[in-house]
Amino acid sequence: NAGVIQTPRHKVTGKGQEATLWCEPISGHSAVFWYRQTIVQGLEFLTYFRNQAPIDDSGMPKERFSAQMPNQSHSTLKIQSTQPQDSAVYLCASSLTGGQNTLYFGAGTRLSVL
Amino acid sequence: AQSVTQPDARVTVSEGASLQLRCKYSYFGTPYLFWYVQYPRQGLQLLLKYYPGDPVVQGVNGFEAEFSKSNSSFHLRKASVHWSDWAVYFCAVTRTGGYKVVFGSGTRLLVSP
């Protein structure tokens, strides 16, 4: 069991460019979460999938952020027209069935927008 | 809405000394509470979790936490800190039957020799 895998570990984009972040959850886990971590805001919930279906995207900035889970083995977080304020560590986590179970986090993708 | 407050952004403890990291939660009902730890350049890992039942829960590496409904608290304790405990500790809460986990702002633990 390799745990939750996130790629890339680091991504640098110019302002206005697109960034796509990848997450491979633990096999057999039906719940996938995306969080954003910054020094100022801490850990912010972005979105949640259950059995690949989007359940809650209330934490996603509406206009430029989107997340998908096309199959049970990976999820993507796409940020269009990146801005400096998008610079953060994006964490993906999976669990057996939801938040009451242990969340297993990936190591994160550090996004730097220049 | 549920929330978690960790009042101490940074705590410094001498190696071998005891430790308490504070966590206060705000939630109407019975919460599920967690402590996660983040070591440098790693994702978060579960230390321990509280489900309704025994208020004192044991975790990995000698950590324990005590749930107090009257004080709305879930403080983390360790009897003797090791240098390898240097990390950021997050308290978190979710509701019964819920899925969204709300995290506190974290407490950075520094261990001095």
Coordinates of N, CA and C in Angstrom, one line a residue:
Chain A
N1 N 0.8 -1.2 0.0 CA 0.0 0.0 0.0 C 0.9 1.2 0.0
A2 N 0.9 2.0 -1.1 CA 1.8 3.1 -1.2 C 1.2 4.4 -0.6
G3 N 0.0 4.3 -0.1 CA -0.6 5.5 0.5 C -1.2 6.4 -0.6
V4 N -1.6 7.6 -0.2 CA -2.1 8.5 -1.2 C -1.0 9.2 -1.9
I5 N -1.1 9.1 -3.2 CA 0.0 9.7 -4.1 C -0.4 11.0 -4.7
Q6 N 0.4 12.0 -4.6 CA 0.1 13.3 -5.2 C 1.2 13.7 -6.1
T7 N 0.9 14.1 -7.3 CA 1.9 14.6 -8.2 C 1.4 15.9 -8.9
P8 N 2.3 16.8 -9.3 CA 3.8 16.7 -8.9 C 3.9 17.2 -7.4
R9 N 5.1 17.0 -6.9 CA 5.3 17.5 -5.5 C 5.5 19.0 -5.5
H10 N 6.0 19.6 -6.5 CA 6.2 21.0 -6.6 C 5.8 21.4 -8.0
K11 N 5.1 22.6 -8.1 CA 4.7 23.1 -9.4 C 4.8 24.6 -9.4
V12 N 5.5 25.2 -10.3 CA 5.7 26.6 -10.5 C 5.0 27.1 -11.7
T13 N 4.1 28.0 -11.6 CA 3.4 28.6 -12.8 C 3.6 30.1 -12.8
G14 N 3.4 30.6 -14.0 CA 3.3 32.1 -14.1 C 1.9 32.5 -13.9
K15 N 1.8 33.8 -13.5 CA 0.4 34.3 -13.3 C -0.4 34.2 -14.6
G16 N -1.6 33.7 -14.5 CA -2.5 33.5 -15.7 C -2.4 32.1 -16.3
Q17 N -1.4 31.3 -15.9 CA -1.3 30.0 -16.5 C -2.2 29.0 -15.7
E18 N -2.4 27.8 -16.3 CA -3.2 26.8 -15.7 C -2.4 25.8 -15.0
A19 N -2.9 25.2 -13.9 CA -2.2 24.2 -13.1 C -3.1 23.1 -12.9
T20 N -2.6 21.8 -13.1 CA -3.4 20.6 -12.8 C -2.7 19.8 -11.8
L21 N -3.4 19.5 -10.7 CA -2.8 18.7 -9.7 C -3.5 17.3 -9.6
W22 N -2.7 16.3 -9.4 CA -3.2 14.9 -9.5 C -3.1 14.2 -8.1
C23 N -4.1 13.3 -7.9 CA -4.2 12.6 -6.7 C -4.6 11.2 -7.0
E24 N -3.9 10.2 -6.4 CA -4.3 8.8 -6.5 C -4.6 8.3 -5.1
P25 N -5.9 8.1 -4.8 CA -6.2 7.7 -3.4 C -5.9 6.2 -3.2
I26 N -6.0 5.9 -1.9 CA -5.7 4.5 -1.6 C -6.8 3.6 -2.1
S27 N -6.4 2.5 -2.7 CA -7.3 1.5 -3.3 C -8.3 1.0 -2.3
G28 N -9.6 1.1 -2.7 CA -10.7 0.6 -1.8 C -11.3 1.8 -1.0
H29 N -10.7 2.9 -1.0 CA -11.3 4.1 -0.3 C -12.3 4.7 -1.2
S30 N -13.5 5.0 -0.6 CA -14.5 5.6 -1.4 C -14.6 7.1 -1.3
A31 N -14.0 7.6 -0.3 CA -14.0 9.1 -0.1 C -12.7 9.8 -0.4
V32 N -12.8 10.9 -1.1 CA -11.6 11.6 -1.5 C -11.9 13.1 -1.2
F33 N -10.9 13.7 -0.5 CA -11.0 15.1 -0.1 C -9.8 15.9 -0.7
W34 N -10.1 17.2 -1.0 CA -9.0 18.1 -1.3 C -9.0 19.2 -0.3
Y35 N -7.8 19.6 0.3 CA -7.7 20.7 1.2 C -6.6 21.6 0.7
R36 N -6.6 22.8 1.1 CA -5.6 23.8 0.7 C -4.9 24.3 2.1
Q37 N -3.6 24.3 2.1 CA -2.9 24.7 3.3 C -2.0 25.9 3.1
T38 N -2.3 26.9 3.9 CA -1.5 28.1 3.8 C -1.1 28.5 5.3
I39 N -0.1 29.3 5.4 CA 0.3 29.8 6.8 C -0.9 30.6 7.4
V40 N -1.5 31.5 6.5 CA -2.5 32.4 7.0 C -3.8 31.7 7.3
Q41 N -4.3 30.9 6.4 CA -5.6 30.3 6.5 C -5.6 28.9 7.1
G42 N -4.4 28.3 7.3 CA -4.4 27.0 7.8 C -4.9 26.0 6.8
L43 N -5.6 24.9 7.2 CA -6.2 23.9 6.4 C -7.6 24.2 6.0
E44 N -7.8 24.5 4.7 CA -9.1 24.8 4.2 C -9.7 23.7 3.4
F45 N -10.9 23.3 3.7 CA -11.6 22.3 2.9 C -12.0 22.9 1.6
L46 N -11.7 22.1 0.5 CA -12.1 22.6 -0.8 C -13.2 21.8 -1.4
T47 N -13.1 20.4 -1.4 CA -14.1 19.6 -2.1 C -14.0 18.2 -1.6
Y48 N -15.1 17.4 -1.9 CA -15.2 16.1 -1.4 C -16.0 15.2 -2.4
F49 N -15.4 14.0 -2.7 CA -16.0 13.1 -3.6 C -16.4 11.8 -2.8
R50 N -17.5 11.2 -3.1 CA -17.8 9.9 -2.5 C -18.2 9.0 -3.7
N51 N -17.5 7.8 -3.8 CA -17.7 6.9 -4.9 C -17.7 7.7 -6.2
Q52 N -16.7 8.5 -6.4 CA -16.4 9.3 -7.6 C -17.4 10.4 -7.8
A53 N -18.4 10.5 -7.1 CA -19.4 11.6 -7.3 C -19.1 12.8 -6.5
P54 N -19.2 14.0 -7.1 CA -18.9 15.2 -6.3 C -20.1 15.4 -5.3
I55 N -19.7 15.6 -4.0 CA -20.7 15.7 -3.0 C -20.8 17.1 -2.5
D56 N -19.6 17.7 -2.3 CA -19.6 19.0 -1.7 C -18.4 19.8 -2.2
D57 N -18.6 20.9 -2.9 CA -17.5 21.7 -3.4 C -17.6 23.1 -2.8
S58 N -18.2 23.2 -1.6 CA -18.4 24.5 -1.0 C -17.2 25.3 -0.7
G59 N -16.0 24.7 -0.7 CA -14.8 25.4 -0.4 C -14.0 25.9 -1.6
M60 N -14.5 25.5 -2.7 CA -13.8 25.8 -4.0 C -14.1 27.3 -4.4
P61 N -13.1 28.1 -4.7 CA -13.3 29.3 -5.4 C -14.0 29.1 -6.7
K62 N -15.1 29.7 -6.9 CA -16.0 29.2 -8.0 C -15.5 29.4 -9.4
E63 N -14.9 30.5 -9.7 CA -14.6 30.8 -11.1 C -13.5 30.1 -11.7
R64 N -12.4 29.8 -10.9 CA -11.2 29.3 -11.5 C -10.8 27.9 -11.1
F65 N -11.5 27.4 -10.1 CA -11.1 26.1 -9.6 C -12.1 25.0 -10.0
S66 N -11.6 23.9 -10.3 CA -12.5 22.7 -10.6 C -11.9 21.4 -10.2
A67 N -12.7 20.5 -9.9 CA -12.1 19.2 -9.5 C -13.0 18.1 -10.1
Q68 N -12.3 17.0 -10.5 CA -12.9 15.9 -11.1 C -12.4 14.6 -10.5
M69 N -13.2 13.5 -10.7 CA -12.8 12.2 -10.3 C -13.3 11.3 -11.3
P70 N -12.6 11.1 -12.5 CA -13.1 10.4 -13.6 C -13.2 8.9 -13.3
N71 N -12.4 8.4 -12.4 CA -12.4 7.0 -12.1 C -12.0 6.8 -10.6
Q72 N -12.1 5.6 -10.1 CA -11.8 5.4 -8.6 C -10.3 5.5 -8.3
S73 N -9.5 5.6 -9.3 CA -8.0 5.6 -9.0 C -7.4 7.0 -9.1
H74 N -8.1 8.0 -9.5 CA -7.5 9.3 -9.5 C -8.5 10.4 -9.5
S75 N -8.0 11.5 -8.9 CA -8.8 12.8 -8.9 C -7.8 13.9 -9.3
T76 N -8.4 14.9 -10.0 CA -7.6 16.1 -10.4 C -8.2 17.4 -9.9
L77 N -7.3 18.3 -9.5 CA -7.7 19.6 -9.2 C -7.1 20.6 -10.2
K78 N -8.0 21.3 -10.9 CA -7.5 22.2 -11.9 C -7.7 23.7 -11.5
I79 N -6.7 24.5 -11.7 CA -6.8 25.9 -11.4 C -6.5 26.6 -12.7
Q80 N -7.5 27.4 -13.2 CA -7.3 28.1 -14.4 C -6.8 29.6 -14.0
S81 N -6.1 30.1 -14.9 CA -5.6 31.5 -14.7 C -5.1 31.7 -13.3
T82 N -4.1 31.0 -12.9 CA -3.5 31.0 -11.6 C -3.1 32.5 -11.2
Q83 N -3.3 32.7 -9.9 CA -3.0 34.0 -9.3 C -2.0 33.8 -8.2
P84 N -1.2 34.8 -7.8 CA -0.3 34.6 -6.7 C -1.0 34.2 -5.4
Q85 N -2.2 34.6 -5.2 CA -2.9 34.1 -3.9 C -3.3 32.7 -3.9
D86 N -3.1 32.0 -5.1 CA -3.4 30.5 -5.2 C -2.2 29.8 -4.7
S87 N -1.0 30.4 -4.4 CA 0.2 29.7 -3.9 C -0.2 29.1 -2.6
A88 N 0.1 27.8 -2.5 CA -0.3 27.1 -1.3 C 0.2 25.6 -1.4
V89 N 0.0 24.8 -0.4 CA 0.2 23.4 -0.5 C -1.2 22.8 -0.6
Y90 N -1.4 22.0 -1.7 CA -2.7 21.4 -1.9 C -2.6 19.9 -1.5
L91 N -3.5 19.6 -0.5 CA -3.4 18.2 0.1 C -4.6 17.4 -0.4
C92 N -4.4 16.2 -0.8 CA -5.4 15.3 -1.1 C -5.5 14.2 0.0
A93 N -6.6 13.8 0.4 CA -6.8 12.7 1.4 C -7.9 11.8 1.0
S94 N -7.7 10.5 1.4 CA -8.8 9.5 1.2 C -9.1 8.8 2.5
S95 N -10.3 8.3 2.5 CA -10.7 7.5 3.7 C -11.7 6.4 3.2
L96 N -12.0 5.5 4.1 CA -12.8 4.4 3.7 C -14.2 4.8 3.3
T97 N -14.8 5.7 4.1 CA -16.2 6.1 3.8 C -16.5 7.5 4.1
G98 N -15.6 8.3 4.7 CA -15.9 9.7 5.0 C -15.1 10.2 6.1
G99 N -15.5 11.4 6.6 CA -14.7 12.1 7.6 C -14.6 11.5 8.9
Q100 N -15.6 10.6 9.3 CA -15.5 10.0 10.6 C -14.4 8.9 10.6
N101 N -14.0 8.4 9.5 CA -12.9 7.5 9.4 C -11.6 8.3 9.3
T102 N -10.5 7.6 9.5 CA -9.2 8.2 9.4 C -9.0 8.7 8.0
L103 N -8.5 10.0 7.9 CA -8.1 10.5 6.7 C -6.7 10.2 6.4
Y104 N -6.3 9.7 5.3 CA -5.0 9.4 4.9 C -4.6 10.5 3.9
F105 N -3.6 11.2 4.2 CA -3.2 12.4 3.4 C -2.0 12.0 2.5
G106 N -2.0 12.6 1.3 CA -0.8 12.6 0.5 C 0.2 13.6 1.1
A107 N 1.4 13.6 0.5 CA 2.5 14.6 0.9 C 2.2 16.0 0.4
G108 N 1.2 16.1 -0.5 CA 0.9 17.5 -1.0 C 1.6 17.9 -2.2
T109 N 1.0 18.9 -2.9 CA 1.6 19.6 -4.0 C 1.8 21.0 -3.6
R110 N 3.0 21.5 -3.7 CA 3.3 22.9 -3.4 C 3.2 23.7 -4.7
L111 N 2.2 24.5 -4.8 CA 2.0 25.4 -5.9 C 2.6 26.8 -5.7
S112 N 3.4 27.2 -6.5 CA 4.0 28.6 -6.5 C 3.6 29.3 -7.7
V113 N 2.9 30.4 -7.6 CA 2.5 31.2 -8.7 C 3.3 32.5 -8.7
L114 N 4.1 32.7 -9.8 CA 5.0 33.8 -9.8 C 4.4 35.0 -10.4
Chain B
A1 N -22.1 26.1 13.0 CA -21.1 25.4 12.3 C -20.0 25.0 13.2
Q2 N -19.5 23.8 13.0 CA -18.4 23.3 13.9 C -17.1 24.1 13.6
S3 N -16.4 24.3 14.7 CA -15.1 24.9 14.6 C -14.1 24.4 15.6
V4 N -12.8 24.6 15.4 CA -11.8 24.2 16.3 C -10.8 25.3 16.6
T5 N -10.5 25.5 17.8 CA -9.5 26.6 18.2 C -8.3 25.9 18.9
Q6 N -7.2 26.2 18.4 CA -5.9 25.8 19.0 C -5.2 27.1 19.4
P7 N -5.3 27.5 20.7 CA -4.9 28.8 21.1 C -3.4 29.1 21.1
D8 N -2.6 28.0 21.0 CA -1.1 28.1 21.0 C -0.6 27.8 19.7
A9 N 0.0 28.9 19.0 CA 0.6 28.7 17.7 C 1.9 27.9 17.8
R10 N 2.6 28.1 18.9 CA 3.9 27.5 19.1 C 4.1 27.1 20.5
V11 N 4.6 25.9 20.7 CA 4.9 25.4 22.1 C 6.3 24.9 22.1
T12 N 7.1 25.3 23.0 CA 8.5 24.7 23.2 C 8.6 23.9 24.5
V13 N 9.1 22.7 24.3 CA 9.2 21.8 25.5 C 10.6 21.2 25.5
S14 N 11.1 21.0 26.6 CA 12.4 20.3 26.7 C 12.3 18.8 26.5
E15 N 13.2 18.2 25.9 CA 13.2 16.8 25.7 C 13.1 16.1 27.0
G16 N 12.1 15.1 27.1 CA 11.9 14.4 28.4 C 10.8 15.0 29.3
A17 N 10.4 16.2 29.0 CA 9.4 16.9 29.8 C 8.0 16.5 29.3
S18 N 7.0 16.8 30.1 CA 5.6 16.4 29.7 C 5.1 17.5 28.8
L19 N 4.0 17.2 28.1 CA 3.5 18.0 27.0 C 1.9 18.1 27.1
Q20 N 1.4 19.3 27.0 CA -0.1 19.4 26.7 C -0.3 20.4 25.6
L21 N -1.0 20.0 24.6 CA -1.4 20.9 23.5 C -2.9 21.1 23.6
R22 N -3.4 22.3 23.6 CA -4.8 22.6 23.9 C -5.6 22.7 22.6
C23 N -6.9 22.2 22.8 CA -7.8 22.2 21.7 C -9.2 22.5 22.3
K24 N -9.9 23.5 21.7 CA -11.3 23.7 22.1 C -12.1 23.6 20.8
Y25 N -13.3 23.0 21.0 CA -14.1 22.8 19.8 C -15.5 23.5 20.1
S26 N -16.1 23.8 19.0 CA -17.4 24.4 19.1 C -18.3 23.5 18.2
Y27 N -19.3 22.9 18.8 CA -20.2 22.0 18.1 C -21.4 21.7 18.9
F28 N -22.5 21.7 18.2 CA -23.8 21.4 18.9 C -24.1 19.9 18.6
G29 N -24.0 19.1 19.7 CA -24.2 17.7 19.5 C -23.0 16.9 20.0
T30 N -22.8 15.7 19.5 CA -21.7 14.9 19.9 C -20.7 14.8 18.7
P31 N -19.5 15.4 19.0 CA -18.5 15.4 17.9 C -17.7 14.2 17.8
Y32 N -17.1 14.0 16.7 CA -16.0 13.1 16.5 C -14.7 13.9 16.5
L33 N -13.7 13.6 17.3 CA -12.5 14.5 17.4 C -11.3 13.7 17.1
F34 N -10.3 14.5 16.5 CA -9.1 13.9 16.0 C -7.9 14.8 16.4
W35 N -6.8 14.1 16.5 CA -5.5 14.8 16.5 C -4.7 14.2 15.3
Y36 N -4.2 15.1 14.5 CA -3.3 14.7 13.4 C -2.0 15.4 13.6
V37 N -0.9 14.8 13.1 CA 0.4 15.4 13.2 C 1.0 15.5 11.8
Q38 N 1.7 16.6 11.6 CA 2.4 16.8 10.3 C 3.9 17.0 10.5
Y39 N 4.7 16.0 10.1 CA 6.1 16.1 10.2 C 6.6 16.9 9.0
P40 N 7.8 17.5 9.1 CA 8.3 18.3 8.0 C 8.3 17.7 6.7
R41 N 7.7 18.4 5.7 CA 7.6 17.9 4.3 C 6.8 16.7 4.1
Q42 N 5.9 16.4 5.0 CA 5.0 15.3 4.9 C 3.6 15.7 5.0
G43 N 2.7 14.8 4.6 CA 1.2 15.0 4.8 C 0.9 14.7 6.3
L44 N -0.4 15.0 6.6 CA -0.8 14.7 7.9 C -1.1 13.2 8.2
Q45 N -0.8 12.9 9.5 CA -1.0 11.5 9.9 C -1.8 11.5 11.1
L46 N -2.7 10.5 11.3 CA -3.6 10.4 12.5 C -2.7 10.0 13.7
L47 N -2.9 10.7 14.8 CA -2.3 10.3 16.1 C -3.3 9.5 16.9
L48 N -4.6 10.1 17.0 CA -5.6 9.4 17.7 C -7.0 10.0 17.4
K49 N -8.0 9.3 17.7 CA -9.4 9.8 17.4 C -10.3 9.4 18.6
Y50 N -11.3 10.3 18.8 CA -12.3 10.1 19.8 C -13.6 9.8 19.1
Y51 N -14.2 8.7 19.4 CA -15.6 8.4 19.1 C -16.4 8.4 20.4
P52 N -17.6 8.7 20.4 CA -18.4 8.7 21.7 C -18.2 7.5 22.5
G53 N -17.7 7.7 23.7 CA -17.4 6.5 24.6 C -16.4 6.9 25.7
D54 N -15.4 6.2 25.9 CA -14.4 6.5 26.9 C -13.8 7.9 26.6
P55 N -13.8 8.8 27.5 CA -13.3 10.1 27.2 C -11.7 10.2 27.0
V56 N -11.0 9.2 27.6 CA -9.6 9.2 27.4 C -9.2 8.3 26.3
V57 N -8.5 8.7 25.3 CA -8.2 7.9 24.1 C -6.7 7.8 24.0
Q58 N -6.2 6.7 23.7 CA -4.7 6.4 23.5 C -4.4 6.5 22.0
G59 N -3.2 7.0 21.7 CA -2.8 7.1 20.4 C -1.4 6.4 20.2
V60 N -0.8 6.8 19.1 CA 0.5 6.2 18.8 C 1.6 7.0 19.5
N61 N 2.7 6.3 19.7 CA 3.9 7.0 20.2 C 3.7 7.6 21.6
G62 N 2.8 7.0 22.4 CA 2.6 7.5 23.8 C 1.7 8.7 23.9
F63 N 1.1 9.1 22.9 CA 0.2 10.3 23.0 C -1.2 9.8 23.5
E64 N -1.9 10.7 24.2 CA -3.2 10.4 24.6 C -4.0 11.8 24.7
A65 N -5.3 11.7 24.6 CA -6.1 12.9 24.7 C -7.4 12.6 25.5
E66 N -7.9 13.7 26.1 CA -9.1 13.6 26.9 C -10.2 14.5 26.4
F67 N -11.3 13.9 26.2 CA -12.5 14.6 25.8 C -13.2 15.2 27.0
S68 N -13.6 16.4 27.0 CA -14.4 17.0 28.0 C -15.6 17.8 27.4
K69 N -16.8 17.2 27.6 CA -17.9 17.9 27.1 C -18.2 19.2 27.8
S70 N -18.0 19.2 29.1 CA -18.3 20.4 29.9 C -17.4 21.6 29.5
N71 N -16.1 21.3 29.2 CA -15.2 22.3 28.8 C -15.0 22.5 27.3
S72 N -15.7 21.6 26.5 CA -15.6 21.7 25.0 C -14.1 21.6 24.6
S73 N -13.4 20.6 25.3 CA -12.0 20.5 25.0 C -11.6 19.1 24.6
F74 N -10.5 19.1 24.0 CA -9.9 17.8 23.6 C -8.4 18.0 23.6
H75 N -7.8 18.1 24.7 CA -6.4 18.4 24.9 C -5.5 17.1 24.7
L76 N -4.4 17.3 24.0 CA -3.4 16.2 23.7 C -2.3 16.3 24.8
R77 N -1.9 15.1 25.2 CA -0.9 15.0 26.3 C 0.1 13.9 25.9
K78 N 1.3 14.1 26.4 CA 2.4 13.1 26.4 C 3.2 13.2 27.6
A79 N 3.6 12.1 28.2 CA 4.3 12.2 29.5 C 5.8 12.6 29.3
S80 N 6.4 12.2 28.2 CA 7.8 12.5 28.0 C 8.1 12.7 26.5
V81 N 8.4 13.9 26.2 CA 8.6 14.3 24.8 C 9.9 13.9 24.3
H82 N 9.9 13.4 23.0 CA 11.2 13.0 22.4 C 11.5 14.0 21.2
W83 N 12.7 14.1 20.9 CA 13.1 15.1 19.8 C 12.3 14.8 18.5
S84 N 12.0 13.5 18.3 CA 11.3 13.2 17.0 C 9.8 13.7 17.0
D85 N 9.4 14.2 18.2 CA 8.0 14.7 18.2 C 7.9 16.1 17.6
W86 N 9.0 16.7 17.2 CA 9.1 18.0 16.6 C 8.2 18.0 15.3
A87 N 7.1 18.7 15.3 CA 6.1 18.7 14.2 C 5.0 19.7 14.5
V88 N 4.1 19.8 13.6 CA 2.9 20.6 13.8 C 1.7 19.6 14.1
Y89 N 0.9 20.0 15.1 CA -0.2 19.1 15.5 C -1.5 19.9 15.3
F90 N -2.4 19.1 14.7 CA -3.7 19.7 14.3 C -4.8 18.9 15.0
C91 N -5.7 19.7 15.6 CA -6.9 19.2 16.2 C -8.0 19.3 15.2
A92 N -8.9 18.3 15.1 CA -10.0 18.4 14.1 C -11.3 17.8 14.6
V93 N -12.4 18.2 14.0 CA -13.7 17.8 14.4 C -14.6 17.5 13.2
T94 N -15.4 16.5 13.3 CA -16.5 16.3 12.4 C -17.7 15.8 13.2
R95 N -18.9 15.9 12.5 CA -20.1 15.6 13.3 C -20.5 14.1 13.0
T96 N -21.4 13.7 13.9 CA -21.9 12.3 13.7 C -22.6 12.2 12.4
G97 N -22.2 11.2 11.6 CA -22.8 11.0 10.3 C -22.2 12.0 9.2
G98 N -21.3 12.8 9.6 CA -20.8 13.8 8.7 C -19.6 13.3 7.9
Y99 N -19.2 14.2 7.0 CA -18.0 13.9 6.2 C -16.9 15.0 6.2
K100 N -17.3 16.2 6.4 CA -16.4 17.3 6.3 C -15.6 17.4 7.7
V101 N -14.3 17.3 7.6 CA -13.5 17.5 8.8 C -13.0 18.9 8.9
V102 N -13.2 19.6 10.0 CA -12.7 20.9 10.2 C -11.5 20.9 11.0
F103 N -10.4 21.5 10.6 CA -9.2 21.5 11.3 C -8.9 22.8 12.0
G104 N -8.2 22.7 13.1 CA -7.7 23.9 13.8 C -6.5 24.5 13.1
S105 N -6.0 25.6 13.6 CA -4.9 26.3 12.9 C -3.5 25.6 13.1
G106 N -3.5 24.6 14.0 CA -2.3 23.9 14.3 C -1.4 24.5 15.4
T107 N -0.7 23.7 16.0 CA 0.3 24.1 17.1 C 1.7 23.5 16.7
R108 N 2.7 24.4 16.5 CA 4.0 23.9 16.2 C 4.7 23.5 17.5
L109 N 5.2 22.3 17.6 CA 5.9 21.9 18.8 C 7.4 21.9 18.5
L110 N 8.1 22.6 19.3 CA 9.6 22.6 19.2 C 10.1 21.9 20.4
V111 N 11.1 21.1 20.2 CA 11.7 20.3 21.3 C 13.1 20.7 21.5
S112 N 13.4 21.2 22.7 CA 14.8 21.7 22.9 C 15.6 20.6 23.7
P113 N 16.9 20.6 23.4 CA 17.7 19.5 24.1 C 17.8 19.7 25.6

